[in-house]
mmCIF file of C-alpha atoms in Angstrom:
data_model
loop_
_atom_site.group_PDB
_atom_site.id
_atom_site.type_symbol
_atom_site.label_atom_id
_atom_site.label_comp_id
_atom_site.label_asym_id
_atom_site.label_seq_id
_atom_site.Cartn_x
_atom_site.Cartn_y
_atom_site.Cartn_z
ATOM 1 C CA UNK A 1 127.515 83.523 73.648
ATOM 2 C CA UNK A 2 127.117 79.782 73.224
ATOM 3 C CA UNK A 3 124.122 77.768 74.368
ATOM 4 C CA UNK A 4 126.215 76.381 77.232
ATOM 5 C CA UNK A 5 127.199 79.922 78.256
ATOM 6 C CA UNK A 6 123.540 80.943 78.078
ATOM 7 C CA UNK A 7 122.606 78.264 80.613
ATOM 8 C CA UNK A 8 125.428 79.327 82.910
ATOM 9 C CA UNK A 9 124.299 82.961 82.741
ATOM 10 C CA UNK A 10 120.676 82.212 83.600
ATOM 11 C CA UNK A 11 121.368 79.629 86.299
ATOM 12 C CA UNK A 12 119.970 76.871 84.121
ATOM 13 C CA UNK A 13 120.957 73.240 83.724
ATOM 14 C CA UNK A 14 122.728 72.764 80.410
ATOM 15 C CA UNK A 15 123.262 69.051 81.100
ATOM 16 C CA UNK A 16 119.538 68.522 81.592
ATOM 17 C CA UNK A 17 118.775 70.436 78.394
ATOM 18 C CA UNK A 18 121.200 68.218 76.480
ATOM 19 C CA UNK A 19 119.575 65.089 77.939
ATOM 20 C CA UNK A 20 116.164 66.276 76.763
ATOM 21 C CA UNK A 21 117.032 67.848 73.414
ATOM 22 C CA UNK A 22 120.249 66.049 72.417
ATOM 23 C CA UNK A 23 122.332 68.845 70.855
ATOM 24 C CA UNK A 24 122.972 72.585 70.903
ATOM 25 C CA UNK A 25 121.277 73.176 67.570
ATOM 26 C CA UNK A 26 117.972 71.746 68.783
ATOM 27 C CA UNK A 27 118.296 73.417 72.187
ATOM 28 C CA UNK A 28 118.913 76.722 70.453
ATOM 29 C CA UNK A 29 115.842 76.280 68.291
ATOM 30 C CA UNK A 30 113.625 75.722 71.340
ATOM 31 C CA UNK A 31 115.096 78.382 73.613
ATOM 32 C CA UNK A 32 114.806 81.014 70.893
ATOM 33 C CA UNK A 33 111.049 80.302 70.721
ATOM 34 C CA UNK A 34 110.679 80.999 74.436
ATOM 35 C CA UNK A 35 109.944 84.750 74.101
ATOM 36 C CA UNK A 36 107.007 83.858 71.826
ATOM 37 C CA UNK A 37 105.332 81.956 74.670
ATOM 38 C CA UNK A 38 102.489 84.119 75.998
ATOM 39 C CA UNK A 39 102.207 82.617 79.484
ATOM 40 C CA UNK A 40 104.339 85.323 81.146
ATOM 41 C CA UNK A 41 102.221 88.120 79.644
ATOM 42 C CA UNK A 42 99.038 86.264 80.556
ATOM 43 C CA UNK A 43 100.276 85.882 84.134
ATOM 44 C CA UNK A 44 101.106 89.568 84.410
ATOM 45 C CA UNK A 45 97.703 90.585 83.024
ATOM 46 C CA UNK A 46 95.814 88.146 85.237
ATOM 47 C CA UNK A 47 97.533 89.442 88.373
ATOM 48 C CA UNK A 48 96.819 93.039 87.354
ATOM 49 C CA UNK A 49 93.150 92.086 87.015
ATOM 50 C CA UNK A 50 93.302 90.067 90.267
ATOM 51 C CA UNK A 51 92.060 87.029 88.349
ATOM 52 C CA UNK A 52 93.725 84.333 90.449
ATOM 53 C CA UNK A 53 92.327 81.410 88.435
ATOM 54 C CA UNK A 54 93.795 82.787 85.196
ATOM 55 C CA UNK A 55 97.007 83.681 87.050
ATOM 56 C CA UNK A 56 97.308 80.089 88.283
ATOM 57 C CA UNK A 57 96.804 78.727 84.776
ATOM 58 C CA UNK A 58 99.426 81.053 83.282
ATOM 59 C CA UNK A 59 101.932 80.439 86.099
ATOM 60 C CA UNK A 60 101.442 76.689 85.733
ATOM 61 C CA UNK A 61 102.089 76.877 81.988
ATOM 62 C CA UNK A 62 105.175 79.050 82.485
ATOM 63 C CA UNK A 63 106.467 76.612 85.097
ATOM 64 C CA UNK A 64 106.062 73.694 82.705
ATOM 65 C CA UNK A 65 107.760 75.424 79.799
ATOM 66 C CA UNK A 66 110.701 76.558 81.916
ATOM 67 C CA UNK A 67 111.112 73.129 83.537
ATOM 68 C CA UNK A 68 111.247 71.500 80.104
ATOM 69 C CA UNK A 69 113.855 74.011 78.937
ATOM 70 C CA UNK A 70 115.870 73.586 82.176
ATOM 71 C CA UNK A 71 115.657 77.301 83.062
ATOM 72 C CA UNK A 72 116.138 76.413 86.736
ATOM 73 C CA UNK A 73 115.930 79.807 88.416
ATOM 74 C CA UNK A 74 112.900 80.898 86.406
ATOM 75 C CA UNK A 75 111.174 77.550 86.864
ATOM 76 C CA UNK A 76 111.793 77.663 90.637
ATOM 77 C CA UNK A 77 110.273 81.137 90.870
ATOM 78 C CA UNK A 78 107.342 80.033 88.697
ATOM 79 C CA UNK A 79 106.829 76.912 90.783
ATOM 80 C CA UNK A 80 106.675 78.931 94.002
ATOM 81 C CA UNK A 81 104.036 81.250 92.542
ATOM 82 C CA UNK A 82 102.091 78.364 90.984
ATOM 83 C CA UNK A 83 101.906 76.554 94.307
ATOM 84 C CA UNK A 84 100.723 79.699 96.101
ATOM 85 C CA UNK A 85 98.046 80.291 93.457
ATOM 86 C CA UNK A 86 96.575 76.785 93.744
ATOM 87 C CA UNK A 87 92.980 77.141 94.904
ATOM 88 C CA UNK A 88 93.585 75.156 98.098
ATOM 89 C CA UNK A 89 96.576 77.371 99.023
ATOM 90 C CA UNK A 90 95.319 80.854 98.116
ATOM 91 C CA UNK A 91 93.894 81.649 101.550
ATOM 92 C CA UNK A 92 97.402 81.345 103.009
ATOM 93 C CA UNK A 93 98.656 84.301 100.947
ATOM 94 C CA UNK A 94 97.789 87.934 100.457
ATOM 95 C CA UNK A 95 97.657 89.634 97.084
ATOM 96 C CA UNK A 96 100.836 91.420 98.123
ATOM 97 C CA UNK A 97 102.475 87.986 98.495
ATOM 98 C CA UNK A 98 101.432 87.041 94.955
ATOM 99 C CA UNK A 99 102.844 90.301 93.612
ATOM 100 C CA UNK A 100 106.094 89.763 95.485
ATOM 101 C CA UNK A 101 106.450 86.265 94.040
ATOM 102 C CA UNK A 102 105.611 87.616 90.596
ATOM 103 C CA UNK A 103 108.410 90.179 90.973
ATOM 104 C CA UNK A 104 110.866 87.299 91.359
ATOM 105 C CA UNK A 105 109.407 85.572 88.294
ATOM 106 C CA UNK A 106 109.688 88.828 86.356
ATOM 107 C CA UNK A 107 113.306 89.307 87.431
ATOM 108 C CA UNK A 108 114.308 85.818 86.264
ATOM 109 C CA UNK A 109 112.251 86.155 83.076
ATOM 110 C CA UNK A 110 114.152 89.338 82.244
ATOM 111 C CA UNK A 111 117.490 87.565 82.859
ATOM 112 C CA UNK A 112 116.499 84.792 80.442
ATOM 113 C CA UNK A 113 115.270 87.156 77.726
ATOM 114 C CA UNK A 114 118.369 89.356 78.014
ATOM 115 C CA UNK A 115 120.655 86.337 77.745
ATOM 116 C CA UNK A 116 118.733 85.047 74.722
ATOM 117 C CA UNK A 117 119.538 88.260 72.861
ATOM 118 C CA UNK A 118 123.239 87.417 73.179
ATOM 119 C CA UNK A 119 123.002 83.716 72.306
ATOM 120 C CA UNK A 120 123.968 82.061 69.034
ATOM 121 C CA UNK A 121 124.663 78.538 67.813
#
């Protein structure tokens, strides 16, 4: 699948990616590095350990990476979890809420990684 098709499949914003990165070759280079980013794994581990400070840091990093790559659905899910994990907001949520939000992040992360396996320049 093409880079443009990849963005359509993941609910991303191809036009925004082109504005930031200029061409499909450069976009491809950056999106193919995405699975090497450790923030998703760090988020998962932090939530398993109930380390909300580390979870916030990892979610915030994942949000930033996915916003820059215009992975809209994944960045929206990451943003929701990041906001909930902010120290001033944590009391408004239960750990079950955090896990539920993480499930949405995980679902969208899986969509992105699956689509990447089928993408070529």
